[in-house]
Coordinates of C-alpha atoms in Angstrom, one line a residue:
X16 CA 0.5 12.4 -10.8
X17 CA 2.2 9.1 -10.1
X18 CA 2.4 6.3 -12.9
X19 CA 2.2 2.8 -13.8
X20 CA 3.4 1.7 -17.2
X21 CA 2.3 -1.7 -19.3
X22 CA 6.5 -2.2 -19.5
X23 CA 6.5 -2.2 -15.6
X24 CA 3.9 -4.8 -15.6
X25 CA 5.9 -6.4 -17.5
X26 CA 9.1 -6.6 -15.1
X27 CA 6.9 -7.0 -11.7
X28 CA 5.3 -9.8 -13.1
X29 CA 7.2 -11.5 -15.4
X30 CA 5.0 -11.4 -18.3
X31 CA 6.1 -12.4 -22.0
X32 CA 5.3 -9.8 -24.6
X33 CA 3.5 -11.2 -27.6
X34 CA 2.6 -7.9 -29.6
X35 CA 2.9 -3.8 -28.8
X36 CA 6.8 -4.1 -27.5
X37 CA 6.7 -0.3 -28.8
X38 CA 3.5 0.3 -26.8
X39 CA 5.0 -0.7 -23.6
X40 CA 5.3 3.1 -22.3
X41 CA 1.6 3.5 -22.3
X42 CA 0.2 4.8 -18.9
X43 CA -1.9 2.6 -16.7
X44 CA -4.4 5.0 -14.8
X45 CA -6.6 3.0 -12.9
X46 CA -6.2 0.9 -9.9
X47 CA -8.1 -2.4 -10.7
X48 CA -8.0 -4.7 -13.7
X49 CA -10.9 -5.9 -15.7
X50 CA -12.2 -9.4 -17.0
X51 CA -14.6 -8.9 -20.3
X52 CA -17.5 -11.0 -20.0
X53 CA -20.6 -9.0 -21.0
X54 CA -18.7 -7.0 -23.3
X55 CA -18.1 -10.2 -25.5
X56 CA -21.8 -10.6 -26.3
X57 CA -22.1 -6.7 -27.6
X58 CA -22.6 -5.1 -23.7
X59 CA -20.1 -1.8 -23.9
X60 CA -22.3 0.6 -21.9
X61 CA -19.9 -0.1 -18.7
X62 CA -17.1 -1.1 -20.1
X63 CA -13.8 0.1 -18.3
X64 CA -11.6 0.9 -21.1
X65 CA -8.8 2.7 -19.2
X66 CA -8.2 -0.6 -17.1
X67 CA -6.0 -3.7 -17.9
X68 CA -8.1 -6.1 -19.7
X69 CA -7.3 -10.1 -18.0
X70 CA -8.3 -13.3 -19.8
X71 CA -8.6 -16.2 -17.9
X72 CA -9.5 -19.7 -18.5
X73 CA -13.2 -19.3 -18.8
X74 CA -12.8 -15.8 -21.4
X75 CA -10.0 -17.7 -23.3
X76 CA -12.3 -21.4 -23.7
X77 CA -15.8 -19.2 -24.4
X78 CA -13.3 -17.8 -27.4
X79 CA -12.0 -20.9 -28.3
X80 CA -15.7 -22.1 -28.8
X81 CA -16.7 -19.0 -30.9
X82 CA -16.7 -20.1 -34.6
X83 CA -14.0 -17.7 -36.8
X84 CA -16.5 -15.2 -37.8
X85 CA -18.5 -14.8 -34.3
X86 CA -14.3 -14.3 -32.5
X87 CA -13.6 -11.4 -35.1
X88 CA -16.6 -9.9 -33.6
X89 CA -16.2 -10.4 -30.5
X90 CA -12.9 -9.2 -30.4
X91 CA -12.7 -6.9 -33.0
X92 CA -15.6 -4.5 -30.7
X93 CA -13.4 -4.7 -27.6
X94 CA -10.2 -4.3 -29.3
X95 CA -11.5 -0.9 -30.9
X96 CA -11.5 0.7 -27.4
X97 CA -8.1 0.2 -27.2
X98 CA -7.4 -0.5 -23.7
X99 CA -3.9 -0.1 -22.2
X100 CA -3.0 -4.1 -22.6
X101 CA -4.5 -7.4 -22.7
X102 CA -2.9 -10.0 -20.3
X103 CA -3.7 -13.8 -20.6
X104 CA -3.2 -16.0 -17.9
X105 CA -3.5 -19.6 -19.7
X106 CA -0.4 -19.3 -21.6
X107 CA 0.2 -18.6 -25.1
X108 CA -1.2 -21.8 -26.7
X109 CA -4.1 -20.8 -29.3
X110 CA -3.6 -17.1 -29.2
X111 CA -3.3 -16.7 -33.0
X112 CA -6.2 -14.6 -33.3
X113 CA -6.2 -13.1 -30.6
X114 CA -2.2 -12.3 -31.8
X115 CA -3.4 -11.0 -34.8
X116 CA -6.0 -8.2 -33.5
X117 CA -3.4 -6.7 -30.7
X118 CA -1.0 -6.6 -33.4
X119 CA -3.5 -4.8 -35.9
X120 CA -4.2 -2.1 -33.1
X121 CA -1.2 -1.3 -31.5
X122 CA -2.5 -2.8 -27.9
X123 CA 0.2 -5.0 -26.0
X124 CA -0.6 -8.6 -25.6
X125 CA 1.2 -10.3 -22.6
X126 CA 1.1 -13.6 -21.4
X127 CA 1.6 -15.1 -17.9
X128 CA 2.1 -18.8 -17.0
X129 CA 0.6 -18.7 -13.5
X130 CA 0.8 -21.1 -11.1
X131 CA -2.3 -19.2 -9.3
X132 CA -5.7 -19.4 -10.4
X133 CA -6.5 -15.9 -12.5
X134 CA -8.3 -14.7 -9.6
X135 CA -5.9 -14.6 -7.4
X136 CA -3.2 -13.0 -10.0
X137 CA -6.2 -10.3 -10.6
X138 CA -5.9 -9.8 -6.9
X139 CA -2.0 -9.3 -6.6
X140 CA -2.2 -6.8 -9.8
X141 CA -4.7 -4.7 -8.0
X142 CA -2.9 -4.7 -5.0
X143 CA 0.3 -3.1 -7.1
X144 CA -1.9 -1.0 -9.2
X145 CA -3.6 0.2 -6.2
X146 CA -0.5 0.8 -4.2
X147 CA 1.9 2.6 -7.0
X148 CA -1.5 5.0 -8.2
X149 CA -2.4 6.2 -4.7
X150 CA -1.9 9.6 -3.6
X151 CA 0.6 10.5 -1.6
X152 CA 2.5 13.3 0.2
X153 CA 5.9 13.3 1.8
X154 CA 6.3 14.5 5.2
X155 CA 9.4 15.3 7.3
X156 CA 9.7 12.5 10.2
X157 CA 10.4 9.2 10.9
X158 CA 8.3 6.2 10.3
X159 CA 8.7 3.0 12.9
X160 CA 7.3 -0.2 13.1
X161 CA 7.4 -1.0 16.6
X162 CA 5.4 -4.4 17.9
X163 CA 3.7 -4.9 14.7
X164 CA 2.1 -0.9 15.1
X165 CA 3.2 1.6 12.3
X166 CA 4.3 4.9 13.8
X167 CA 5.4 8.2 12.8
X168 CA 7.8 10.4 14.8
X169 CA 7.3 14.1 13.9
X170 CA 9.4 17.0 15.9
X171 CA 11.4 19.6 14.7
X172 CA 14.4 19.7 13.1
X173 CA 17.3 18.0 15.7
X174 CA 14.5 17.4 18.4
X175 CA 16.0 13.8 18.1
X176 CA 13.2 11.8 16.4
X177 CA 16.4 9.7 14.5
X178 CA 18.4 9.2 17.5
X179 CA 15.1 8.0 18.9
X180 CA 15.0 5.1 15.9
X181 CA 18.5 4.0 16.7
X182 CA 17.1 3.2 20.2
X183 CA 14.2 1.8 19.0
X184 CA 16.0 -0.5 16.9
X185 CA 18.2 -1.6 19.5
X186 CA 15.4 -2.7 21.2
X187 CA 14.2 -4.9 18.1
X188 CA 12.2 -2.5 16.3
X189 CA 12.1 -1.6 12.9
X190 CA 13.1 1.1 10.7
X191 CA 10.8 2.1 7.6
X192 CA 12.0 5.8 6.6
X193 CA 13.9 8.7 8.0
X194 CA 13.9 12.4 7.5
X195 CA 11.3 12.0 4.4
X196 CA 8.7 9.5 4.8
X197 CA 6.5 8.7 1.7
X198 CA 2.7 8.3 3.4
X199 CA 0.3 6.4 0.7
X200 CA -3.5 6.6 0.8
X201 CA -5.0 3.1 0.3
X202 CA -8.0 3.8 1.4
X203 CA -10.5 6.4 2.9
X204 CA -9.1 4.7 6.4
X205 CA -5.2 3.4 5.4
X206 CA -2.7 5.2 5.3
X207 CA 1.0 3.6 4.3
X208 CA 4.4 4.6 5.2
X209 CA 7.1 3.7 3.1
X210 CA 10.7 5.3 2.2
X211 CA 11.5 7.6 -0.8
X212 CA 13.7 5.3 -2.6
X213 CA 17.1 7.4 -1.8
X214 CA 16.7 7.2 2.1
X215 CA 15.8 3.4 1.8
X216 CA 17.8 1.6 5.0
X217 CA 19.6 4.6 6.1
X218 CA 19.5 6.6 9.2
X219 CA 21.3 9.8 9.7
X220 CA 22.7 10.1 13.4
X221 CA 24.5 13.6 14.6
X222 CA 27.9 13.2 15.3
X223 CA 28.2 9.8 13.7
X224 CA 26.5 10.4 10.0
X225 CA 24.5 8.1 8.0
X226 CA 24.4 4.9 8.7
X227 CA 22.6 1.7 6.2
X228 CA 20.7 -0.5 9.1
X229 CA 20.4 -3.2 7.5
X230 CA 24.7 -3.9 6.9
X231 CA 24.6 -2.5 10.8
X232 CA 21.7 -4.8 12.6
X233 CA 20.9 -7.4 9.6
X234 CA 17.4 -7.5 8.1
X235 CA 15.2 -7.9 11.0
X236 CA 16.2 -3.7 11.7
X237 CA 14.2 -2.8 8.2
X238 CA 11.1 -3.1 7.2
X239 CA 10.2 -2.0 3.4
X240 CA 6.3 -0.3 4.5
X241 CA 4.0 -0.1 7.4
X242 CA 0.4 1.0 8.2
X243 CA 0.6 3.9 9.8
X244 CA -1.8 3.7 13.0
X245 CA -0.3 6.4 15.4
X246 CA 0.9 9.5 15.2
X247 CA 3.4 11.1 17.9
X248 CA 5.0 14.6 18.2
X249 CA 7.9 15.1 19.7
X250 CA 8.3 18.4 21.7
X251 CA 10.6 19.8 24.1
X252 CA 9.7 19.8 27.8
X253 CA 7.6 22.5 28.7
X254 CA 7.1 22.2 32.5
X255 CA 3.6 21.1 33.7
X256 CA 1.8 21.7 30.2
X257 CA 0.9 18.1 30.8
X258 CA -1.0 16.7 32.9
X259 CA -1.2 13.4 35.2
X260 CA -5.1 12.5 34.2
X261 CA -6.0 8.8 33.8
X262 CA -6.8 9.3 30.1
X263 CA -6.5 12.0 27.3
X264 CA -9.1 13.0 25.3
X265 CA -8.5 11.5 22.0
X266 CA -6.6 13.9 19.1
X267 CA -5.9 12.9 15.4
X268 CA -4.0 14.1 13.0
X269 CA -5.3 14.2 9.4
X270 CA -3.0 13.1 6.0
X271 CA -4.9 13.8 3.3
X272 CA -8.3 12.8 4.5
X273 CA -7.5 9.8 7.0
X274 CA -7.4 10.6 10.1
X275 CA -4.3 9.1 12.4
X276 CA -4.3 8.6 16.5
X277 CA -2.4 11.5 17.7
X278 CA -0.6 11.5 21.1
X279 CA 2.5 14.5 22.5
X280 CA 5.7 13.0 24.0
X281 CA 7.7 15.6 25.6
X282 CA 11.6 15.2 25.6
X283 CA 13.5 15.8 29.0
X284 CA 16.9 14.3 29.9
X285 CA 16.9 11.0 31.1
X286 CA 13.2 10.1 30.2
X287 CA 13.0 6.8 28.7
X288 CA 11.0 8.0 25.4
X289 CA 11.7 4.9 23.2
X290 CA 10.0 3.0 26.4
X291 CA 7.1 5.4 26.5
X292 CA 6.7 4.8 22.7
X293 CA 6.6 1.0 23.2
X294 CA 4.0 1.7 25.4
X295 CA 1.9 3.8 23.5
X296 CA 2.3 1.3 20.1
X297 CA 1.0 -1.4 22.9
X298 CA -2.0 0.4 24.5
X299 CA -3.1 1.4 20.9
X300 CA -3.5 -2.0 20.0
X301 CA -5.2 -2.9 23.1
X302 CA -7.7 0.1 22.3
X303 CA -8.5 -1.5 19.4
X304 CA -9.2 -4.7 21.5
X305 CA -11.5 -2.5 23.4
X306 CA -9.6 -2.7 26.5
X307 CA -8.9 1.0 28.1
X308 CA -6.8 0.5 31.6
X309 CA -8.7 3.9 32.9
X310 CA -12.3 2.7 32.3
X311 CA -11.0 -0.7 34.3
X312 CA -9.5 1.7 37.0
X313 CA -12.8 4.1 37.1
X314 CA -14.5 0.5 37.7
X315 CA -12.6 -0.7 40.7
X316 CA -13.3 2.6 42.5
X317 CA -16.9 2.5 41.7
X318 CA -17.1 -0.7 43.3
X319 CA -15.4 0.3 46.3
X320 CA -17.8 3.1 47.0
X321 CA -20.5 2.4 49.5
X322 CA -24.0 2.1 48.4
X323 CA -26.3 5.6 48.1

């Protein structure tokens, strides 16, 4: 199971610790913070424990207000869940109390100056918890992003799927991962391709060896993830196993759960595949505009047919 810890909060976001810097290892389990509001006037039946706990303005000024005995209530019953870590996003100014009861329990206390408003920061954290807990497999291929469409390139071993990058790249496309690509689920419907660390910005070629993209082609030949929309297999060429008909039925292949566009690209000498993947990343996207070129084509003949 992948992990999140309070200490690499801490890094990503630039926090300052106030109290629990042995408690930083703590595990972080679930993917979207929390802001108490109910829970401060004795409501617990819902109350999220296992999520990061995020005092704003409005939580921090309704505790400001309390008198000292109603705040040692109202934190002390929130407190004694003992949720991963408490993160205030007004600063440190005031926290003394609140100082005090993180410190009694052993729960980290971390501060952030931010120049957003605490929504928006609740939004970003969510985003990284969401992205660092999902599941995830790795998968042997090649992931591209080519005009703005994330692709995968699956084939057997040496059919060519990272001589087919180079090309792509050439071409202005852009390398996310080769040989092992890391595909996160987001959602019931996203799927993301990223690299597994090790392979990040390099691209092993046969007969020339592994090469770092970016010191070759600059930055613009990298990219660090993509949504994955479309899935192509590369296959060697087997004749008249495929056919010229105006459209394909539709096949998908499924990554734990979400289901990707599938299409077959057959390898033959001198066939332009990285062209025939441009096109395919560019007639997906027009799919999704709701534009197929057969249904136009099926309509041009229809209207040249004479009346019944």
């Amino acid at each position: 199971m992948l992990k999140v810890t309070v200490a690499d909060l801490v890094e990503k976001f630039s926090l300052k610790v106030l109290t629990g810097v042995d408690q930083l290892q703590k595990n972080i389990t679930q993917t979207r913070a929390h802001r108490p509001g109910l829970e401060f006037v004795g409501h617990f039946d819902f109350f999220p424990t296992e999520r990061v706990q995020i005092l704003g303005r409005k939580e921090i000024n309704y505790l400001h207000k309390l008198s000292k005995e109603e705040r040692q209530v109202r934190i002390g019953n929130i407190v004694h869940y003992h949720p991963p870590c408490f993160i205030v996003t007004t600063g440190e100014e005031g926290l003394t109390y609140l100082t005090h009861y993180c410190k009694e329990e052993g729960i980290p206390l971390l501060v952030r100056d931010t120049v957003e408003t605490t929504s928006e920061f609740v939004m970003m954290l969510d985003a990284y918890l969401l992205k660092n807990l999902a599941p995830q497999i790795s998968i042997h291929g090649v992931s591209m992003n080519v005009f703005g469409v994330g692709i995968l390139l699956r084939g057997h071993s040496g059919i060519g799927k990272s001589e087919l990058a180079h090309t792509l790249i050439g071409r202005g496309h852009r390398l996310v991962a080769d040989d092992i690509v890391v595909l996160k689920k987001l959602s019931p419907r996203t799927l993301l391709g990223t690299h597994a660390d090790k392979n990040k910005e390099f691209l092993a070629l046969r007969s020339i060896g592994l090469l770092n993209v970016v010191k070759l082609y600059g930055q613009k030949a990298y990219q660090e993830e993509t949504k994955i929309s479309l899935d192509i297999n590369l296959t060697k060429w087997q004749g008249n196993s495929l056919n010229n008909d105006l459209e394909y039925a539709p096949a998908y292949t499924e990554y734990m759960g979400v289901t990707v566009p599938s299409i077959e690209i057959q390898l033959q000498p001198g066939r332009d595949v990285a062209g025939l993947v441009e096109a395919a990343a560019n007639n997906w996207y027009l799919r999704q505009q709701g534009y197929s070129a057969a249904e136009e084509f099926m309509k041009r003949i229809e209207a040249d047919l004479p009346d019944a």
